[in-house]
Amino acid sequence: MAVDERLRRARLALLVSFLLQGVTFALLVTRIPGIQRQYHLGDGTLTVLLAAVPILAGVGSITSEQLVKRTSARAVLRVVQPTLCLTLVAVGLGSRLWSLVLALAAFGLLVGALDASMNMLGVGLQHRYGRSIMIGFHAAFSLGGIVGASLAGAGAHVRLLLLFGVTMAVLVPAALVVGRFLAGPGELGSAVQEAAAAAARSIPWRPLLPLCAAMAFSYIADSSVSNWSAKYLTETLKSGDGLGAFGYGGYMVAMLLGRTVGDRGVQRFGAAAVVRCGAVVSALGFVVAALAPTPWVGIAGFTVLGAGISAIVPQVFAAGGRLFPADSDAAVARLNLFNYVGFLVGSPLVGAISGAAGFRWALCAPLLLVLAVLPLGGHFAPARHQQVALDHAASRV
């Protein structure tokens, strides 16, 4: 079989892997109200548990990097993805706090390892293709999120164990089959190691800091939707669990559509204008959601928010690459750290404010932070990047 055919097959397998991860993640976050009822959790306890998951994900990501060095990204992914699916079944199975803590701890560690290994494979494939293909993988995750939210909405009135168990009975075998076709040394050669070496190169932090801030603010907004939209819709706006799942679903639909048309907007209006527009649209989404009189208006607000965020995040990575064209992998790796920063701040921030003043006021915090992206828009302009790139190249001569 020609190498090109093997690469295409490996790319398709990784796209499916991202999609399966999107389904799994969406099923968990959209059924948070049901999990809270099943385990009789107070809002404070729930906030602590949700804050712990991204911390453990960071640990899992670091651990995965070490395992990949000893084995391969494919080997880690083939084990971690089906095991992650089983942790969702464990969440649906228990009724005591200790069992939920164990299940969510395992979920956090495994989702971090999965995220790291999937993106390592994606970067390796991108190196072999010689062009950008990473956005497609993340679009597949968004599509999986839509599917997962739809399944959660359709299964809102069944027990968690039945919903999670039946879904994972499909996803686990799918993950095992897909794992057989993931890229290994035969397809990638040393591409993953080359990407890791590129990411380890020394580049200055200072030009990246505005982009890091934009990334963190965007993911604070993202974590607000993923962790709290269903609970806001069901408790504050009095929707049922089925309708509550569609807050995240609408958000992911807008995210997917935004990622398919975003490049055209950048080509026509420029990256800075697209980012500023995305910040305004995101803030508008938060305003609509926070003031919503009915669940459907709240869902519309979260959908608008997804359209805005989808315009910002890809441009953060693109801007980092333009800043350091010879060391783009190093820039992207540093920027991606602030994905975790956003999740670490966003979930407990919204949870703490909602406990003190209610969810409507809690949504004002990420609203203000996403507006802080507006004055950062100038840092996405290509002219500024060209000067920074020239200065960096001169310093290395």
Short mmCIF file of C-alpha atoms in Angstrom, two decimals:
data_model
loop_
_atom_site.label_atom_id
_atom_site.label_comp_id
_atom_site.label_asym_id
_atom_site.label_seq_id
_atom_site.Cartn_x
_atom_site.Cartn_y
_atom_site.Cartn_z
CA MET A 1 0.00 0.00 0.00
CA ALA A 2 1.31 3.46 -0.90
CA VAL A 3 2.33 5.73 1.93
CA ASP A 4 -0.17 8.40 0.81
CA GLU A 5 -3.04 5.93 1.19
CA ARG A 6 -1.85 4.94 4.65
CA LEU A 7 -1.67 8.59 5.68
CA ARG A 8 -5.20 9.25 4.43
CA ARG A 9 -6.47 6.21 6.31
CA ALA A 10 -4.66 7.31 9.47
CA ARG A 11 -6.08 10.83 9.14
CA LEU A 12 -9.61 9.46 8.81
CA ALA A 13 -9.08 7.25 11.86
CA LEU A 14 -7.92 10.22 13.92
CA LEU A 15 -10.91 12.28 12.75
CA VAL A 16 -13.18 9.52 14.06
CA SER A 17 -11.21 9.44 17.30
CA PHE A 18 -11.78 13.17 17.80
CA LEU A 19 -15.47 12.70 17.02
CA LEU A 20 -15.79 9.90 19.60
CA GLN A 21 -14.11 12.11 22.18
CA GLY A 22 -16.59 14.91 21.40
CA VAL A 23 -19.51 12.55 21.96
CA THR A 24 -18.10 11.29 25.27
CA PHE A 25 -17.32 14.75 26.63
CA ALA A 26 -20.70 16.17 25.61
CA LEU A 27 -22.58 13.31 27.24
CA LEU A 28 -20.89 14.02 30.56
CA VAL A 29 -21.21 17.80 30.65
CA THR A 30 -24.79 17.94 29.39
CA ARG A 31 -25.99 15.52 32.07
CA ILE A 32 -24.40 17.38 35.00
CA PRO A 33 -27.84 18.22 36.49
CA GLY A 34 -28.77 14.54 36.41
CA ILE A 35 -25.44 13.57 37.97
CA GLN A 36 -25.98 16.12 40.73
CA ARG A 37 -29.40 14.66 41.53
CA GLN A 38 -28.24 11.04 41.40
CA TYR A 39 -25.41 11.69 43.84
CA HIS A 40 -27.29 14.27 45.96
CA LEU A 41 -24.56 16.89 45.53
CA GLY A 42 -24.70 20.43 46.83
CA ASP A 43 -23.62 23.23 44.50
CA GLY A 44 -20.39 23.76 46.45
CA THR A 45 -19.38 20.12 46.16
CA LEU A 46 -20.22 20.11 42.46
CA THR A 47 -18.07 23.20 41.90
CA VAL A 48 -15.09 21.55 43.60
CA LEU A 49 -15.48 18.36 41.56
CA LEU A 50 -15.74 20.26 38.27
CA ALA A 51 -12.68 22.34 39.17
CA ALA A 52 -10.66 19.20 39.95
CA VAL A 53 -11.26 17.59 36.55
CA PRO A 54 -9.10 20.03 34.49
CA ILE A 55 -6.36 19.88 37.12
CA LEU A 56 -6.24 16.11 36.77
CA ALA A 57 -6.44 16.51 32.99
CA GLY A 58 -3.23 18.53 33.16
CA VAL A 59 -1.59 15.73 35.16
CA GLY A 60 -2.83 13.19 32.62
CA SER A 61 -1.48 15.25 29.74
CA ILE A 62 2.00 15.45 31.29
CA THR A 63 1.96 11.73 32.10
CA SER A 64 0.88 10.92 28.56
CA GLU A 65 3.85 12.83 27.14
CA GLN A 66 6.19 10.63 29.16
CA LEU A 67 4.41 7.45 28.08
CA VAL A 68 4.55 8.49 24.43
CA LYS A 69 8.33 8.81 24.68
CA ARG A 70 8.55 5.18 25.87
CA THR A 71 5.92 3.76 23.50
CA SER A 72 4.07 5.86 20.90
CA ALA A 73 1.14 8.24 20.69
CA ARG A 74 -0.84 5.52 18.91
CA ALA A 75 -0.21 3.01 21.69
CA VAL A 76 -1.37 5.46 24.37
CA LEU A 77 -4.46 6.52 22.43
CA ARG A 78 -5.53 2.94 21.70
CA VAL A 79 -5.64 2.17 25.42
CA VAL A 80 -6.86 5.49 26.79
CA GLN A 81 -9.86 6.14 24.54
CA PRO A 82 -11.89 2.98 25.25
CA THR A 83 -10.94 3.19 28.93
CA LEU A 84 -12.20 6.77 29.08
CA CYS A 85 -15.54 5.60 27.71
CA LEU A 86 -15.79 3.09 30.56
CA THR A 87 -15.35 5.83 33.17
CA LEU A 88 -18.58 7.37 31.91
CA VAL A 89 -20.34 4.09 32.65
CA ALA A 90 -18.83 4.23 36.16
CA VAL A 91 -20.34 7.70 36.64
CA GLY A 92 -23.79 6.34 35.77
CA LEU A 93 -23.35 3.23 37.90
CA GLY A 94 -22.69 4.73 41.35
CA SER A 95 -24.72 6.60 43.95
CA ARG A 96 -22.13 7.45 46.63
CA LEU A 97 -19.86 10.48 46.59
CA TRP A 98 -16.67 8.43 46.83
CA SER A 99 -17.58 6.46 43.69
CA LEU A 100 -18.23 9.68 41.76
CA VAL A 101 -14.93 11.13 42.95
CA LEU A 102 -13.08 8.05 41.71
CA ALA A 103 -14.92 8.03 38.38
CA LEU A 104 -14.37 11.75 37.72
CA ALA A 105 -10.72 11.50 38.80
CA ALA A 106 -10.21 8.72 36.28
CA PHE A 107 -12.11 10.71 33.65
CA GLY A 108 -9.91 13.78 34.24
CA LEU A 109 -6.62 11.87 34.06
CA LEU A 110 -7.69 9.95 30.96
CA VAL A 111 -9.16 12.93 29.12
CA GLY A 112 -5.86 14.78 29.58
CA ALA A 113 -3.90 11.81 28.28
CA LEU A 114 -6.32 11.44 25.39
CA ASP A 115 -6.12 15.12 24.49
CA ALA A 116 -2.32 15.04 24.49
CA SER A 117 -1.96 11.83 22.47
CA MET A 118 -4.60 12.82 19.89
CA ASN A 119 -2.99 16.20 19.31
CA MET A 120 0.48 14.63 19.10
CA LEU A 121 -0.78 12.33 16.37
CA GLY A 122 -2.50 15.27 14.68
CA VAL A 123 0.67 17.35 14.70
CA GLY A 124 2.66 14.38 13.41
CA LEU A 125 0.22 13.87 10.53
CA GLN A 126 0.29 17.58 9.79
CA HIS A 127 4.09 17.40 9.51
CA ARG A 128 3.78 14.54 7.03
CA TYR A 129 1.05 16.29 5.00
CA GLY A 130 3.08 19.50 4.89
CA ARG A 131 0.00 21.70 5.38
CA SER A 132 -2.47 22.62 8.11
CA ILE A 133 -5.01 19.89 8.86
CA MET A 134 -5.47 20.40 12.62
CA ILE A 135 -8.63 22.51 12.35
CA GLY A 136 -10.40 19.56 10.75
CA PHE A 137 -9.69 17.37 13.77
CA HIS A 138 -11.14 19.95 16.13
CA ALA A 139 -14.14 20.38 13.85
CA ALA A 140 -14.70 16.62 14.22
CA PHE A 141 -14.68 17.10 18.00
CA SER A 142 -17.35 19.80 17.59
CA LEU A 143 -19.44 17.45 15.47
CA GLY A 144 -19.10 14.79 18.17
CA GLY A 145 -20.24 17.36 20.72
CA ILE A 146 -23.40 17.97 18.69
CA VAL A 147 -24.08 14.23 18.52
CA GLY A 148 -23.43 13.76 22.25
CA ALA A 149 -25.67 16.67 23.25
CA SER A 150 -28.43 15.33 20.99
CA LEU A 151 -28.15 11.88 22.56
CA ALA A 152 -28.26 13.43 26.03
CA GLY A 153 -31.37 15.40 25.11
CA ALA A 154 -33.10 12.36 23.65
CA GLY A 155 -32.19 10.26 26.70
CA ALA A 156 -32.96 12.90 29.30
CA HIS A 157 -35.70 10.84 30.95
CA VAL A 158 -33.79 7.57 31.23
CA ARG A 159 -31.38 6.57 33.98
CA LEU A 160 -27.80 7.73 33.58
CA LEU A 161 -26.53 4.16 33.62
CA LEU A 162 -28.81 3.18 30.74
CA LEU A 163 -27.92 6.25 28.65
CA PHE A 164 -24.18 6.00 29.29
CA GLY A 165 -24.11 2.21 29.10
CA VAL A 166 -25.92 1.90 25.77
CA THR A 167 -23.90 4.71 24.18
CA MET A 168 -20.59 3.35 25.40
CA ALA A 169 -21.55 -0.12 24.15
CA VAL A 170 -21.25 1.48 20.70
CA LEU A 171 -18.35 3.84 21.36
CA VAL A 172 -15.98 1.36 23.02
CA PRO A 173 -15.98 -1.11 20.08
CA ALA A 174 -15.72 1.83 17.68
CA ALA A 175 -12.67 3.13 19.55
CA LEU A 176 -11.06 -0.32 19.47
CA VAL A 177 -11.62 -0.67 15.72
CA VAL A 178 -10.42 2.87 14.94
CA GLY A 179 -7.31 2.28 17.05
CA ARG A 180 -6.11 -0.32 14.56
CA PHE A 181 -5.82 2.30 11.82
CA LEU A 182 -4.19 5.15 13.74
CA ALA A 183 -0.85 6.42 12.51
CA GLY A 184 2.23 4.64 13.83
CA PRO A 185 5.94 4.69 12.99
CA GLY A 186 5.24 3.30 9.54
CA GLU A 187 3.14 6.34 8.62
CA LEU A 188 4.77 9.03 10.75
CA GLY A 189 8.41 8.00 10.98
CA SER A 190 9.96 10.53 13.35
CA ALA A 191 7.32 13.24 12.75
CA VAL A 192 6.07 13.28 16.36
CA GLN A 193 9.62 13.57 17.69
CA GLU A 194 10.39 16.32 15.16
CA ALA A 195 7.31 18.25 16.31
CA ALA A 196 8.28 17.80 19.97
CA ALA A 197 11.80 19.03 19.27
CA ALA A 198 10.40 22.05 17.43
CA ALA A 199 8.05 22.79 20.32
CA ALA A 200 10.98 22.75 22.75
CA ARG A 201 12.88 25.50 20.93
CA SER A 202 13.50 28.68 22.85
CA ILE A 203 11.27 31.59 21.87
CA PRO A 204 10.52 34.76 23.85
CA TRP A 205 7.36 34.83 25.94
CA ARG A 206 6.66 38.56 25.75
CA PRO A 207 5.21 38.77 22.20
CA LEU A 208 2.97 35.78 22.98
CA LEU A 209 1.47 37.11 26.21
CA PRO A 210 -1.42 39.05 24.61
CA LEU A 211 -2.33 35.94 22.62
CA CYS A 212 -2.05 33.81 25.76
CA ALA A 213 -4.50 36.16 27.49
CA ALA A 214 -6.93 35.94 24.56
CA MET A 215 -6.72 32.15 24.69
CA ALA A 216 -7.34 32.03 28.45
CA PHE A 217 -10.31 34.43 28.24
CA SER A 218 -11.82 32.39 25.41
CA TYR A 219 -11.54 29.12 27.31
CA ILE A 220 -12.98 30.67 30.46
CA ALA A 221 -16.03 31.38 28.30
CA ASP A 222 -15.90 27.88 26.84
CA SER A 223 -15.73 26.17 30.24
CA SER A 224 -18.65 28.30 31.43
CA VAL A 225 -20.81 26.77 28.71
CA SER A 226 -19.53 23.20 28.89
CA ASN A 227 -19.76 22.92 32.68
CA TRP A 228 -22.70 25.15 33.57
CA SER A 229 -25.05 25.72 30.62
CA ALA A 230 -27.18 22.63 31.31
CA LYS A 231 -27.47 23.47 35.01
CA TYR A 232 -28.35 27.11 34.23
CA LEU A 233 -31.06 26.08 31.79
CA THR A 234 -32.60 23.45 34.05
CA GLU A 235 -32.45 25.31 37.37
CA THR A 236 -32.65 29.02 36.56
CA LEU A 237 -34.74 28.87 33.37
CA LYS A 238 -36.67 25.76 34.46
CA SER A 239 -36.14 23.67 31.35
CA GLY A 240 -36.26 19.90 31.47
CA ASP A 241 -33.07 17.88 31.24
CA GLY A 242 -33.73 17.14 27.57
CA LEU A 243 -33.94 20.80 26.60
CA GLY A 244 -31.08 21.68 28.95
CA ALA A 245 -28.69 19.56 26.90
CA PHE A 246 -29.23 21.76 23.87
CA GLY A 247 -27.44 24.75 25.36
CA TYR A 248 -24.14 22.97 24.78
CA GLY A 249 -25.48 21.44 21.57
CA GLY A 250 -26.31 24.84 20.06
CA TYR A 251 -22.92 26.14 21.18
CA MET A 252 -21.15 23.29 19.37
CA VAL A 253 -23.24 23.71 16.22
CA ALA A 254 -22.20 27.37 16.03
CA MET A 255 -18.61 26.41 16.81
CA LEU A 256 -18.56 23.91 13.94
CA LEU A 257 -20.12 26.34 11.46
CA GLY A 258 -17.77 29.11 12.57
CA ARG A 259 -14.74 26.93 11.99
CA THR A 260 -15.88 26.11 8.46
CA VAL A 261 -16.29 29.74 7.36
CA GLY A 262 -13.80 31.53 9.62
CA ASP A 263 -10.90 31.46 7.15
CA ARG A 264 -13.00 33.26 4.53
CA GLY A 265 -13.75 36.02 7.02
CA VAL A 266 -10.06 36.44 7.78
CA GLN A 267 -9.19 36.60 4.09
CA ARG A 268 -11.78 39.31 3.50
CA PHE A 269 -11.62 41.43 6.66
CA GLY A 270 -8.32 40.51 8.32
CA ALA A 271 -7.56 38.57 11.49
CA ALA A 272 -7.75 41.55 13.85
CA ALA A 273 -11.25 42.50 12.68
CA VAL A 274 -12.47 38.90 12.93
CA VAL A 275 -11.12 38.54 16.49
CA ARG A 276 -12.68 41.83 17.62
CA CYS A 277 -15.99 40.87 16.02
CA GLY A 278 -15.78 37.47 17.72
CA ALA A 279 -15.30 39.12 21.11
CA VAL A 280 -18.34 41.35 20.60
CA VAL A 281 -20.49 38.45 19.39
CA SER A 282 -19.35 36.32 22.34
CA ALA A 283 -20.26 39.07 24.79
CA LEU A 284 -23.64 39.47 23.09
CA GLY A 285 -24.23 35.75 23.53
CA PHE A 286 -23.54 36.02 27.25
CA VAL A 287 -25.91 39.01 27.54
CA VAL A 288 -28.70 37.12 25.78
CA ALA A 289 -28.16 34.03 27.95
CA ALA A 290 -27.94 36.00 31.20
CA LEU A 291 -31.13 37.97 30.49
CA ALA A 292 -33.04 35.08 28.92
CA PRO A 293 -36.66 34.81 30.07
CA THR A 294 -37.12 31.31 28.62
CA PRO A 295 -34.91 28.25 27.96
CA TRP A 296 -35.03 28.71 24.19
CA VAL A 297 -33.70 32.25 24.48
CA GLY A 298 -30.94 30.94 26.75
CA ILE A 299 -30.06 28.29 24.16
CA ALA A 300 -29.97 31.02 21.50
CA GLY A 301 -27.56 33.01 23.68
CA PHE A 302 -25.18 30.07 24.06
CA THR A 303 -25.39 29.45 20.30
CA VAL A 304 -24.43 33.06 19.56
CA LEU A 305 -21.57 32.68 22.05
CA GLY A 306 -20.27 29.63 20.17
CA ALA A 307 -20.17 31.61 16.94
CA GLY A 308 -18.06 34.29 18.61
CA ILE A 309 -15.61 31.96 20.32
CA SER A 310 -15.11 29.96 17.12
CA ALA A 311 -13.74 33.13 15.50
CA ILE A 312 -11.16 33.76 18.24
CA VAL A 313 -9.48 30.47 19.17
CA PRO A 314 -8.19 29.39 15.71
CA GLN A 315 -6.83 32.89 15.14
CA VAL A 316 -4.85 32.73 18.39
CA PHE A 317 -2.97 29.69 17.07
CA ALA A 318 -2.60 31.23 13.61
CA ALA A 319 -1.23 34.45 15.09
CA GLY A 320 1.31 32.54 17.17
CA GLY A 321 2.48 30.76 14.04
CA ARG A 322 2.88 34.06 12.20
CA LEU A 323 4.84 35.56 15.08
CA PHE A 324 7.43 32.78 14.92
CA PRO A 325 7.15 31.12 11.49
CA ALA A 326 10.37 29.14 12.00
CA ASP A 327 9.26 27.97 15.46
CA SER A 328 5.48 27.75 15.05
CA ASP A 329 5.22 24.43 16.93
CA ALA A 330 6.87 26.00 19.99
CA ALA A 331 4.47 28.96 19.84
CA VAL A 332 1.40 26.73 19.48
CA ALA A 333 2.52 24.50 22.35
CA ARG A 334 2.85 27.50 24.67
CA LEU A 335 -0.48 28.96 23.62
CA ASN A 336 -2.21 25.63 24.19
CA LEU A 337 -1.19 25.74 27.86
CA PHE A 338 -3.65 28.59 28.30
CA ASN A 339 -6.47 26.31 27.19
CA TYR A 340 -5.97 24.60 30.57
CA VAL A 341 -5.58 27.94 32.36
CA GLY A 342 -8.99 28.97 31.05
CA PHE A 343 -10.64 25.78 32.23
CA LEU A 344 -8.93 25.98 35.63
CA VAL A 345 -10.24 29.51 36.16
CA GLY A 346 -13.60 29.40 34.38
CA SER A 347 -15.42 26.53 36.04
CA PRO A 348 -14.76 27.47 39.70
CA LEU A 349 -15.25 31.18 38.95
CA VAL A 350 -18.75 30.69 37.56
CA GLY A 351 -19.58 28.10 40.23
CA ALA A 352 -18.50 30.36 43.09
CA ILE A 353 -20.40 33.42 41.81
CA SER A 354 -23.53 31.39 41.07
CA GLY A 355 -23.49 30.03 44.62
CA ALA A 356 -23.31 33.56 46.04
CA ALA A 357 -25.47 35.56 43.63
CA GLY A 358 -27.10 33.21 41.11
CA PHE A 359 -26.27 32.05 37.62
CA ARG A 360 -27.37 35.21 35.84
CA TRP A 361 -24.74 37.24 37.68
CA ALA A 362 -22.21 34.42 37.30
CA LEU A 363 -22.39 34.72 33.51
CA CYS A 364 -21.30 38.36 33.79
CA ALA A 365 -17.76 37.34 34.81
CA PRO A 366 -16.86 35.50 31.58
CA LEU A 367 -18.78 38.21 29.67
CA LEU A 368 -16.38 40.88 30.95
CA LEU A 369 -13.34 38.70 30.38
CA VAL A 370 -14.23 37.93 26.78
CA LEU A 371 -14.67 41.67 26.18
CA ALA A 372 -11.07 42.06 27.34
CA VAL A 373 -10.10 40.43 24.02
CA LEU A 374 -11.19 43.61 22.20
CA PRO A 375 -8.12 45.74 23.07
CA LEU A 376 -5.91 42.75 22.22
CA GLY A 377 -7.15 42.68 18.62
CA GLY A 378 -4.19 44.66 17.30
CA HIS A 379 -1.86 41.82 18.29
CA PHE A 380 -3.44 39.66 15.59
CA ALA A 381 -2.41 42.03 12.77
CA PRO A 382 0.08 40.47 10.30
CA ALA A 383 2.18 43.67 10.09
CA ARG A 384 3.01 43.49 13.79
CA HIS A 385 3.87 39.80 13.41
CA GLN A 386 6.26 40.46 10.55
CA GLN A 387 8.28 42.88 12.66
CA VAL A 388 8.41 40.50 15.64
CA ALA A 389 9.45 37.64 13.35
CA LEU A 390 12.24 39.74 11.84
CA ASP A 391 13.48 40.76 15.29
CA HIS A 392 13.46 37.13 16.48
CA ALA A 393 15.28 35.94 13.35
CA ALA A 394 17.90 38.65 13.79
CA SER A 395 18.46 37.65 17.42
CA ARG A 396 19.20 34.05 16.34
CA VAL A 397 21.78 35.02 13.73
#
